Amino acid sequence: MRVWIIFLLCLAGHAMAAPTEEEPVVEELVTEEPVVEDVAQETEVGANPVQIEIGDFDEAIEVVEEEEVVTENACLNHHCKKGKVCEVDESNTPMCVCQDPSTCPAAEGEFEHVCGTDNKTFDTSCQFFATKCALEGTKKGHKLHIDYIGPCKYIEPCLDSELNEFPLRMRDWLKNVLVTLYERDEDNNLLTEKQKLRVKKIYENEKRLQAGEHTLDLLAHDFEKNYNMYIFPVHWQFGQLDQHPVDGYLTHTELSPLRAPLIPMEHCTTRFFEQCDGDNDKYIALDEWAKCFGIKEQDVDNDLII
């Protein structure tokens, strides 16, 4: 559980930075968008989704016969999605082209490996996104996403009984993540002022179940007795994930910063999020998300996404 909390601290940092591209984590539960596939976009619960650095470009100096003219490289302010790099043509017009996977930096350790939905291990997320880019426009490319962080391995099937237990731990984890962020915030801007006010009520509640390893019976009892403490954490997590774009729906890509690091440790993760998509439209709406975590319909409130 402590590993999970550390992960969300990293995730919160990335979310507050309002990345313009997907992170880590990993494909869309929905229509494809540039991912953490967006993880690592396919972030302990694990490690934060690996981000791809395109790097800085030096100024290009063109020497003309009569005078020296400084031409700024148009790629300096031109951003490409993961898997692509910027190049300029003869007229200095920037364009995004697929990166050659062989140009990706070598992995420094096994923790940089990612497993694709094709059950193939990629050395780094850079290599994964470059490979996916080369398949752009094909059926294979559309279906290829980061499944989870780490080398591909056998994931045990999730039994019905285990699936019912999953949200008990997740709810408790989300609440404790928020409390931890509140305790460590100070001037770190881990939470907004409105979020702090919400979490302060949870933090100061003497009935709050302290973080730790608890039995499922105790977690279920606490959810029943202190139900109101769990409403905001569930809404908060939805808002943290709904970033690319902010539209009130979670895609597979947006989910990847959360699910990709979880899968190797929680084998019911994939089945749980698949079940959340009640209408099977590849998008998880706020009401579907809340229902998955046991939040009552009358307590679902868009105004809590703050």
Short mmCIF file of the C-alpha atoms (twelve columns), coordinates in Angstrom:
data_MODEL
# 
_entry.id   MODEL 
# 
loop_
_atom_site.group_PDB 
_atom_site.id 
_atom_site.type_symbol 
_atom_site.label_atom_id 
_atom_site.label_alt_id 
_atom_site.label_comp_id 
_atom_site.label_asym_id 
_atom_site.label_seq_id 
_atom_site.Cartn_x 
_atom_site.Cartn_y 
_atom_site.Cartn_z 
_atom_site.pdbx_PDB_model_num 
ATOM 1   C CA . MET A 1   0.000   0.000   0.000   1 
ATOM 2   C CA . ARG A 2   2.902   2.368   0.745   1 
ATOM 3   C CA . VAL A 3   4.194   1.662   -2.758  1 
ATOM 4   C CA . TRP A 4   0.820   2.689   -4.192  1 
ATOM 5   C CA . ILE A 5   0.834   5.974   -2.306  1 
ATOM 6   C CA . ILE A 6   4.306   6.915   -3.552  1 
ATOM 7   C CA . PHE A 7   3.160   6.248   -7.100  1 
ATOM 8   C CA . LEU A 8   0.177   8.585   -6.862  1 
ATOM 9   C CA . LEU A 9   2.442   11.310  -5.488  1 
ATOM 10  C CA . CYS A 10  4.349   11.109  -8.760  1 
ATOM 11  C CA . LEU A 11  1.118   10.930  -10.762 1 
ATOM 12  C CA . ALA A 12  -0.242  14.005  -8.985  1 
ATOM 13  C CA . GLY A 13  2.912   15.878  -9.879  1 
ATOM 14  C CA . HIS A 14  2.489   15.086  -13.547 1 
ATOM 15  C CA . ALA A 15  -1.211  15.943  -13.528 1 
ATOM 16  C CA . MET A 16  -0.572  19.341  -11.854 1 
ATOM 17  C CA . ALA A 17  1.991   20.050  -14.571 1 
ATOM 18  C CA . ALA A 18  -0.839  19.702  -17.104 1 
ATOM 19  C CA . PRO A 19  1.114   17.787  -19.721 1 
ATOM 20  C CA . THR A 20  0.152   18.525  -23.256 1 
ATOM 21  C CA . GLU A 21  0.566   14.939  -24.323 1 
ATOM 22  C CA . GLU A 22  -0.356  11.678  -22.890 1 
ATOM 23  C CA . GLU A 23  1.744   10.108  -20.460 1 
ATOM 24  C CA . PRO A 24  2.585   6.100   -19.348 1 
ATOM 25  C CA . VAL A 25  0.763   4.566   -18.927 1 
ATOM 26  C CA . VAL A 26  -1.251  3.163   -22.318 1 
ATOM 27  C CA . GLU A 27  -4.012  2.774   -25.135 1 
ATOM 28  C CA . GLU A 28  -7.497  3.957   -25.023 1 
ATOM 29  C CA . LEU A 29  -10.281 2.275   -23.226 1 
ATOM 30  C CA . VAL A 30  -11.761 4.133   -25.951 1 
ATOM 31  C CA . THR A 31  -10.682 5.713   -29.147 1 
ATOM 32  C CA . GLU A 32  -7.055  6.067   -29.489 1 
ATOM 33  C CA . GLU A 33  -5.302  9.213   -28.496 1 
ATOM 34  C CA . PRO A 34  -1.675  9.948   -28.147 1 
ATOM 35  C CA . VAL A 35  -0.774  8.227   -25.052 1 
ATOM 36  C CA . VAL A 36  1.454   7.307   -20.954 1 
ATOM 37  C CA . GLU A 37  -0.174  5.333   -23.279 1 
ATOM 38  C CA . ASP A 38  0.243   7.364   -22.731 1 
ATOM 39  C CA . VAL A 39  2.389   5.196   -18.482 1 
ATOM 40  C CA . ALA A 40  4.266   4.863   -18.206 1 
ATOM 41  C CA . GLN A 41  1.361   7.754   -21.394 1 
ATOM 42  C CA . GLU A 42  1.508   3.010   -20.183 1 
ATOM 43  C CA . THR A 43  2.567   5.613   -12.784 1 
ATOM 44  C CA . GLU A 44  4.610   2.666   -6.329  1 
ATOM 45  C CA . VAL A 45  1.778   1.604   -7.385  1 
ATOM 46  C CA . GLY A 46  4.793   1.297   -9.724  1 
ATOM 47  C CA . ALA A 47  6.888   3.876   -11.317 1 
ATOM 48  C CA . ASN A 48  5.661   7.044   -12.919 1 
ATOM 49  C CA . PRO A 49  4.988   6.670   -16.651 1 
ATOM 50  C CA . VAL A 50  8.183   7.243   -18.579 1 
ATOM 51  C CA . GLN A 51  8.138   10.445  -20.556 1 
ATOM 52  C CA . ILE A 52  9.922   10.892  -23.816 1 
ATOM 53  C CA . GLU A 53  12.349  13.733  -24.155 1 
ATOM 54  C CA . ILE A 54  12.684  15.076  -27.644 1 
ATOM 55  C CA . GLY A 55  15.539  17.306  -26.612 1 
ATOM 56  C CA . ASP A 56  16.592  20.836  -27.454 1 
ATOM 57  C CA . PHE A 57  17.651  21.934  -30.863 1 
ATOM 58  C CA . ASP A 58  20.547  24.324  -31.397 1 
ATOM 59  C CA . GLU A 59  20.120  27.431  -33.452 1 
ATOM 60  C CA . ALA A 60  20.867  27.000  -37.114 1 
ATOM 61  C CA . ILE A 61  23.183  29.698  -38.451 1 
ATOM 62  C CA . GLU A 62  23.059  30.430  -42.139 1 
ATOM 63  C CA . VAL A 63  25.852  32.526  -43.588 1 
ATOM 64  C CA . VAL A 64  24.858  34.693  -46.518 1 
ATOM 65  C CA . GLU A 65  27.309  36.358  -48.889 1 
ATOM 66  C CA . GLU A 66  26.808  39.933  -47.792 1 
ATOM 67  C CA . GLU A 67  25.506  39.599  -44.248 1 
ATOM 68  C CA . GLU A 68  25.072  37.051  -41.539 1 
ATOM 69  C CA . VAL A 69  21.472  36.038  -40.934 1 
ATOM 70  C CA . VAL A 70  20.465  34.054  -37.856 1 
ATOM 71  C CA . THR A 71  17.628  31.630  -38.592 1 
ATOM 72  C CA . GLU A 72  15.877  30.111  -35.617 1 
ATOM 73  C CA . ASN A 73  15.213  26.417  -35.869 1 
ATOM 74  C CA . ALA A 74  11.438  26.141  -36.183 1 
ATOM 75  C CA . CYS A 75  11.510  22.921  -34.173 1 
ATOM 76  C CA . LEU A 76  12.394  24.826  -31.027 1 
ATOM 77  C CA . ASN A 77  8.735   25.661  -30.410 1 
ATOM 78  C CA . HIS A 78  7.173   22.811  -32.334 1 
ATOM 79  C CA . HIS A 79  6.071   19.854  -30.221 1 
ATOM 80  C CA . CYS A 80  5.412   16.335  -31.476 1 
ATOM 81  C CA . LYS A 81  3.535   13.540  -29.786 1 
ATOM 82  C CA . LYS A 82  5.349   10.568  -28.340 1 
ATOM 83  C CA . GLY A 83  6.961   8.408   -30.992 1 
ATOM 84  C CA . LYS A 84  7.646   11.342  -33.314 1 
ATOM 85  C CA . VAL A 85  10.438  13.878  -33.617 1 
ATOM 86  C CA . CYS A 86  10.536  17.268  -35.273 1 
ATOM 87  C CA . GLU A 87  12.384  17.924  -38.494 1 
ATOM 88  C CA . VAL A 88  12.426  20.965  -40.774 1 
ATOM 89  C CA . ASP A 89  12.268  21.024  -44.547 1 
ATOM 90  C CA . GLU A 90  14.266  23.272  -46.881 1 
ATOM 91  C CA . SER A 91  12.005  26.220  -46.096 1 
ATOM 92  C CA . ASN A 92  12.522  25.718  -42.342 1 
ATOM 93  C CA . THR A 93  8.956   24.478  -41.908 1 
ATOM 94  C CA . PRO A 94  8.677   22.087  -38.962 1 
ATOM 95  C CA . MET A 95  7.062   18.676  -39.324 1 
ATOM 96  C CA . CYS A 96  6.669   15.653  -37.095 1 
ATOM 97  C CA . VAL A 97  8.025   12.364  -38.382 1 
ATOM 98  C CA . CYS A 98  8.179   8.928   -36.802 1 
ATOM 99  C CA . GLN A 99  11.259  8.356   -34.698 1 
ATOM 100 C CA . ASP A 100 13.532  5.484   -35.630 1 
ATOM 101 C CA . PRO A 101 13.291  2.988   -32.723 1 
ATOM 102 C CA . SER A 102 17.037  2.355   -33.006 1 
ATOM 103 C CA . THR A 103 17.713  5.976   -32.005 1 
ATOM 104 C CA . CYS A 104 16.039  5.523   -28.610 1 
ATOM 105 C CA . PRO A 105 18.413  5.536   -25.618 1 
ATOM 106 C CA . ALA A 106 19.130  2.071   -24.252 1 
ATOM 107 C CA . ALA A 107 17.276  0.994   -21.133 1 
ATOM 108 C CA . GLU A 108 19.193  1.511   -17.894 1 
ATOM 109 C CA . GLY A 109 17.346  -1.274  -16.156 1 
ATOM 110 C CA . GLU A 110 14.443  -3.693  -16.312 1 
ATOM 111 C CA . PHE A 111 12.175  -1.074  -14.745 1 
ATOM 112 C CA . GLU A 112 12.203  0.797   -18.076 1 
ATOM 113 C CA . HIS A 113 10.731  -2.135  -19.999 1 
ATOM 114 C CA . VAL A 114 7.068   -1.988  -20.985 1 
ATOM 115 C CA . CYS A 115 4.714   -4.712  -22.129 1 
ATOM 116 C CA . GLY A 116 2.517   -3.984  -25.135 1 
ATOM 117 C CA . THR A 117 -0.983  -5.283  -25.700 1 
ATOM 118 C CA . ASP A 118 0.569   -7.541  -28.320 1 
ATOM 119 C CA . ASN A 119 2.322   -9.299  -25.403 1 
ATOM 120 C CA . LYS A 120 5.698   -8.096  -26.651 1 
ATOM 121 C CA . THR A 121 8.274   -6.555  -24.321 1 
ATOM 122 C CA . PHE A 122 9.798   -3.257  -25.456 1 
ATOM 123 C CA . ASP A 123 13.086  -2.108  -23.946 1 
ATOM 124 C CA . THR A 124 11.752  1.394   -23.277 1 
ATOM 125 C CA . SER A 125 8.599   3.422   -23.771 1 
ATOM 126 C CA . CYS A 126 10.520  5.405   -26.391 1 
ATOM 127 C CA . GLN A 127 10.983  2.251   -28.436 1 
ATOM 128 C CA . PHE A 128 7.332   1.366   -27.959 1 
ATOM 129 C CA . PHE A 129 5.975   4.717   -29.146 1 
ATOM 130 C CA . ALA A 130 8.375   4.841   -32.096 1 
ATOM 131 C CA . THR A 131 7.209   1.368   -33.138 1 
ATOM 132 C CA . LYS A 132 3.565   2.339   -32.739 1 
ATOM 133 C CA . CYS A 133 4.123   5.451   -34.846 1 
ATOM 134 C CA . ALA A 134 5.510   3.350   -37.696 1 
ATOM 135 C CA . LEU A 135 2.260   1.346   -37.614 1 
ATOM 136 C CA . GLU A 136 0.060   4.449   -37.647 1 
ATOM 137 C CA . GLY A 137 -2.971  4.064   -39.859 1 
ATOM 138 C CA . THR A 138 -2.971  0.278   -39.664 1 
ATOM 139 C CA . LYS A 139 -5.301  -1.988  -37.698 1 
ATOM 140 C CA . LYS A 140 -2.346  -3.366  -35.774 1 
ATOM 141 C CA . GLY A 141 -1.171  0.103   -34.838 1 
ATOM 142 C CA . HIS A 142 -4.645  1.148   -33.708 1 
ATOM 143 C CA . LYS A 143 -4.860  -1.805  -31.330 1 
ATOM 144 C CA . LEU A 144 -1.317  -1.541  -30.003 1 
ATOM 145 C CA . HIS A 145 -1.024  0.139   -26.599 1 
ATOM 146 C CA . ILE A 146 1.111   -0.162  -23.480 1 
ATOM 147 C CA . ASP A 147 -0.491  -2.808  -21.329 1 
ATOM 148 C CA . TYR A 148 1.650   -2.435  -18.234 1 
ATOM 149 C CA . ILE A 149 5.036   -1.375  -16.951 1 
ATOM 150 C CA . GLY A 150 7.728   -4.044  -16.855 1 
ATOM 151 C CA . PRO A 151 8.557   -7.070  -19.001 1 
ATOM 152 C CA . CYS A 152 5.632   -9.138  -20.262 1 
ATOM 153 C CA . LYS A 153 4.756   -11.967 -17.921 1 
ATOM 154 C CA . TYR A 154 1.946   -14.326 -17.071 1 
ATOM 155 C CA . ILE A 155 -0.933  -12.525 -15.351 1 
ATOM 156 C CA . GLU A 156 -3.219  -14.796 -13.358 1 
ATOM 157 C CA . PRO A 157 -6.926  -14.730 -14.288 1 
ATOM 158 C CA . CYS A 158 -9.068  -12.589 -11.995 1 
ATOM 159 C CA . LEU A 159 -11.754 -14.598 -10.220 1 
ATOM 160 C CA . ASP A 160 -15.196 -13.118 -9.485  1 
ATOM 161 C CA . SER A 161 -14.526 -13.174 -5.745  1 
ATOM 162 C CA . GLU A 162 -11.245 -11.321 -6.240  1 
ATOM 163 C CA . LEU A 163 -12.898 -8.761  -8.496  1 
ATOM 164 C CA . ASN A 164 -15.341 -7.869  -5.718  1 
ATOM 165 C CA . GLU A 165 -12.440 -7.259  -3.342  1 
ATOM 166 C CA . PHE A 166 -10.518 -4.957  -5.676  1 
ATOM 167 C CA . PRO A 167 -12.532 -1.724  -5.117  1 
ATOM 168 C CA . LEU A 168 -12.233 -2.140  -1.341  1 
ATOM 169 C CA . ARG A 169 -8.467  -1.736  -1.515  1 
ATOM 170 C CA . MET A 170 -8.609  0.914   -4.251  1 
ATOM 171 C CA . ARG A 171 -10.989 3.165   -2.310  1 
ATOM 172 C CA . ASP A 172 -8.854  2.958   0.818   1 
ATOM 173 C CA . TRP A 173 -5.739  3.642   -1.235  1 
ATOM 174 C CA . LEU A 174 -7.213  6.748   -2.921  1 
ATOM 175 C CA . LYS A 175 -8.247  8.185   0.442   1 
ATOM 176 C CA . ASN A 176 -4.794  7.590   1.932   1 
ATOM 177 C CA . VAL A 177 -3.059  9.045   -1.127  1 
ATOM 178 C CA . LEU A 178 -4.980  12.280  -0.685  1 
ATOM 179 C CA . VAL A 179 -4.231  12.410  3.041   1 
ATOM 180 C CA . THR A 180 -0.529  11.858  2.320   1 
ATOM 181 C CA . LEU A 181 -0.522  14.622  -0.298  1 
ATOM 182 C CA . TYR A 182 -2.204  16.926  2.204   1 
ATOM 183 C CA . GLU A 183 0.373   16.145  4.890   1 
ATOM 184 C CA . ARG A 184 3.298   16.767  2.553   1 
ATOM 185 C CA . ASP A 185 1.894   19.664  0.584   1 
ATOM 186 C CA . GLU A 186 2.971   22.823  2.385   1 
ATOM 187 C CA . ASP A 187 4.180   24.988  -0.521  1 
ATOM 188 C CA . ASN A 188 4.620   22.150  -3.004  1 
ATOM 189 C CA . ASN A 189 1.299   22.750  -4.747  1 
ATOM 190 C CA . LEU A 190 0.445   19.078  -4.652  1 
ATOM 191 C CA . LEU A 191 -3.183  20.023  -4.089  1 
ATOM 192 C CA . THR A 192 -5.197  23.104  -4.967  1 
ATOM 193 C CA . GLU A 193 -6.692  25.212  -2.192  1 
ATOM 194 C CA . LYS A 194 -10.157 23.813  -2.878  1 
ATOM 195 C CA . GLN A 195 -8.807  20.273  -2.746  1 
ATOM 196 C CA . LYS A 196 -7.023  20.979  0.535   1 
ATOM 197 C CA . LEU A 197 -10.279 22.121  2.113   1 
ATOM 198 C CA . ARG A 198 -11.949 18.852  1.116   1 
ATOM 199 C CA . VAL A 199 -9.070  16.672  2.295   1 
ATOM 200 C CA . LYS A 200 -8.676  18.622  5.537   1 
ATOM 201 C CA . LYS A 201 -12.112 17.393  6.627   1 
ATOM 202 C CA . ILE A 202 -11.028 13.806  6.009   1 
ATOM 203 C CA . TYR A 203 -7.635  14.303  7.633   1 
ATOM 204 C CA . GLU A 204 -9.093  15.784  10.819  1 
ATOM 205 C CA . ASN A 205 -11.896 13.237  11.150  1 
ATOM 206 C CA . GLU A 206 -11.073 11.151  14.211  1 
ATOM 207 C CA . LYS A 207 -13.062 8.258   12.789  1 
ATOM 208 C CA . ARG A 208 -10.724 7.969   9.793   1 
ATOM 209 C CA . LEU A 209 -9.215  4.525   9.299   1 
ATOM 210 C CA . GLN A 210 -5.465  5.006   9.436   1 
ATOM 211 C CA . ALA A 211 -3.303  3.775   6.561   1 
ATOM 212 C CA . GLY A 212 -2.080  0.213   6.897   1 
ATOM 213 C CA . GLU A 213 -2.751  -3.362  5.939   1 
ATOM 214 C CA . HIS A 214 -6.371  -4.056  6.834   1 
ATOM 215 C CA . THR A 215 -8.609  -7.060  6.358   1 
ATOM 216 C CA . LEU A 216 -11.244 -6.893  3.657   1 
ATOM 217 C CA . ASP A 217 -13.952 -7.122  6.312   1 
ATOM 218 C CA . LEU A 218 -12.581 -4.047  8.061   1 
ATOM 219 C CA . LEU A 219 -12.335 -2.117  4.776   1 
ATOM 220 C CA . ALA A 220 -15.919 -3.002  3.922   1 
ATOM 221 C CA . HIS A 221 -17.093 -1.985  7.402   1 
ATOM 222 C CA . ASP A 222 -15.252 1.333   7.221   1 
ATOM 223 C CA . PHE A 223 -16.742 2.128   3.806   1 
ATOM 224 C CA . GLU A 224 -20.218 1.531   5.199   1 
ATOM 225 C CA . LYS A 225 -19.681 3.549   8.387   1 
ATOM 226 C CA . ASN A 226 -17.568 6.378   6.911   1 
ATOM 227 C CA . TYR A 227 -18.971 6.444   3.397   1 
ATOM 228 C CA . ASN A 228 -18.735 10.244  3.058   1 
ATOM 229 C CA . MET A 229 -14.949 10.117  3.389   1 
ATOM 230 C CA . TYR A 230 -14.673 8.193   0.133   1 
ATOM 231 C CA . ILE A 231 -16.835 10.360  -2.138  1 
ATOM 232 C CA . PHE A 232 -14.256 13.071  -2.831  1 
ATOM 233 C CA . PRO A 233 -11.222 10.750  -3.319  1 
ATOM 234 C CA . VAL A 234 -13.091 8.845   -6.049  1 
ATOM 235 C CA . HIS A 235 -14.025 12.103  -7.816  1 
ATOM 236 C CA . TRP A 236 -10.495 13.481  -7.375  1 
ATOM 237 C CA . GLN A 237 -8.876  10.488  -9.058  1 
ATOM 238 C CA . PHE A 238 -11.238 10.784  -12.017 1 
ATOM 239 C CA . GLY A 239 -10.244 14.424  -12.437 1 
ATOM 240 C CA . GLN A 240 -6.536  13.575  -12.238 1 
ATOM 241 C CA . LEU A 241 -6.883  11.090  -15.084 1 
ATOM 242 C CA . ASP A 242 -9.250  13.074  -17.320 1 
ATOM 243 C CA . GLN A 243 -6.565  15.228  -18.936 1 
ATOM 244 C CA . HIS A 244 -6.214  14.415  -22.643 1 
ATOM 245 C CA . PRO A 245 -8.576  16.122  -23.253 1 
ATOM 246 C CA . VAL A 246 -10.644 17.194  -20.254 1 
ATOM 247 C CA . ASP A 247 -14.024 16.011  -21.518 1 
ATOM 248 C CA . GLY A 248 -15.679 14.065  -18.720 1 
ATOM 249 C CA . TYR A 249 -14.631 10.672  -20.073 1 
ATOM 250 C CA . LEU A 250 -11.667 8.388   -19.463 1 
ATOM 251 C CA . THR A 251 -10.052 6.585   -22.355 1 
ATOM 252 C CA . HIS A 252 -7.689  3.650   -22.142 1 
ATOM 253 C CA . THR A 253 -4.883  6.126   -22.757 1 
ATOM 254 C CA . GLU A 254 -5.920  8.365   -19.871 1 
ATOM 255 C CA . LEU A 255 -6.264  5.372   -17.568 1 
ATOM 256 C CA . SER A 256 -2.802  4.077   -18.323 1 
ATOM 257 C CA . PRO A 257 -0.887  6.183   -15.740 1 
ATOM 258 C CA . LEU A 258 -2.954  4.413   -13.102 1 
ATOM 259 C CA . ARG A 259 -3.510  0.941   -14.513 1 
ATOM 260 C CA . ALA A 260 -0.147  0.258   -16.183 1 
ATOM 261 C CA . PRO A 261 1.883   0.232   -12.940 1 
ATOM 262 C CA . LEU A 262 -0.911  -1.612  -11.110 1 
ATOM 263 C CA . ILE A 263 -1.373  -4.617  -13.367 1 
ATOM 264 C CA . PRO A 264 1.815   -6.494  -12.377 1 
ATOM 265 C CA . MET A 265 0.775   -6.278  -8.710  1 
ATOM 266 C CA . GLU A 266 -3.019  -6.367  -8.919  1 
ATOM 267 C CA . HIS A 267 -4.075  -8.961  -11.456 1 
ATOM 268 C CA . CYS A 268 -7.728  -7.834  -11.357 1 
ATOM 269 C CA . THR A 269 -6.864  -4.333  -12.612 1 
ATOM 270 C CA . THR A 270 -7.693  -4.925  -16.279 1 
ATOM 271 C CA . ARG A 271 -10.945 -6.741  -15.598 1 
ATOM 272 C CA . PHE A 272 -12.015 -4.090  -13.081 1 
ATOM 273 C CA . PHE A 273 -11.627 -1.188  -15.512 1 
ATOM 274 C CA . GLU A 274 -13.232 -3.164  -18.312 1 
ATOM 275 C CA . GLN A 275 -16.219 -3.728  -16.042 1 
ATOM 276 C CA . CYS A 276 -16.422 0.001   -15.303 1 
ATOM 277 C CA . ASP A 277 -17.270 0.633   -18.954 1 
ATOM 278 C CA . GLY A 278 -20.861 -0.453  -18.451 1 
ATOM 279 C CA . ASP A 279 -22.084 0.383   -21.967 1 
ATOM 280 C CA . ASN A 280 -18.937 -0.953  -23.682 1 
ATOM 281 C CA . ASP A 281 -18.408 2.248   -25.661 1 
ATOM 282 C CA . LYS A 282 -14.676 2.328   -24.792 1 
ATOM 283 C CA . TYR A 283 -15.184 5.399   -22.596 1 
ATOM 284 C CA . ILE A 284 -15.674 5.533   -18.838 1 
ATOM 285 C CA . ALA A 285 -17.969 8.383   -17.813 1 
ATOM 286 C CA . LEU A 286 -17.965 9.847   -14.300 1 
ATOM 287 C CA . ASP A 287 -21.165 8.035   -13.336 1 
ATOM 288 C CA . GLU A 288 -19.701 4.705   -14.524 1 
ATOM 289 C CA . TRP A 289 -16.476 5.389   -12.631 1 
ATOM 290 C CA . ALA A 290 -18.303 6.284   -9.425  1 
ATOM 291 C CA . LYS A 291 -20.524 3.225   -9.665  1 
ATOM 292 C CA . CYS A 292 -17.440 0.985   -9.931  1 
ATOM 293 C CA . PHE A 293 -16.231 2.327   -6.590  1 
ATOM 294 C CA . GLY A 294 -19.591 1.991   -4.882  1 
ATOM 295 C CA . ILE A 295 -20.510 5.695   -4.871  1 
ATOM 296 C CA . LYS A 296 -24.268 6.218   -4.897  1 
ATOM 297 C CA . GLU A 297 -25.848 7.830   -7.945  1 
ATOM 298 C CA . GLN A 298 -27.146 10.806  -5.938  1 
ATOM 299 C CA . ASP A 299 -23.607 11.542  -4.722  1 
ATOM 300 C CA . VAL A 300 -22.033 11.784  -8.183  1 
ATOM 301 C CA . ASP A 301 -21.195 15.468  -8.630  1 
ATOM 302 C CA . ASN A 302 -19.196 17.105  -11.435 1 
ATOM 303 C CA . ASP A 303 -18.513 20.018  -9.109  1 
ATOM 304 C CA . LEU A 304 -16.285 17.721  -7.040  1 
ATOM 305 C CA . ILE A 305 -13.848 17.466  -9.971  1 
ATOM 306 C CA . ILE A 306 -11.739 20.324  -8.634  1 
# 
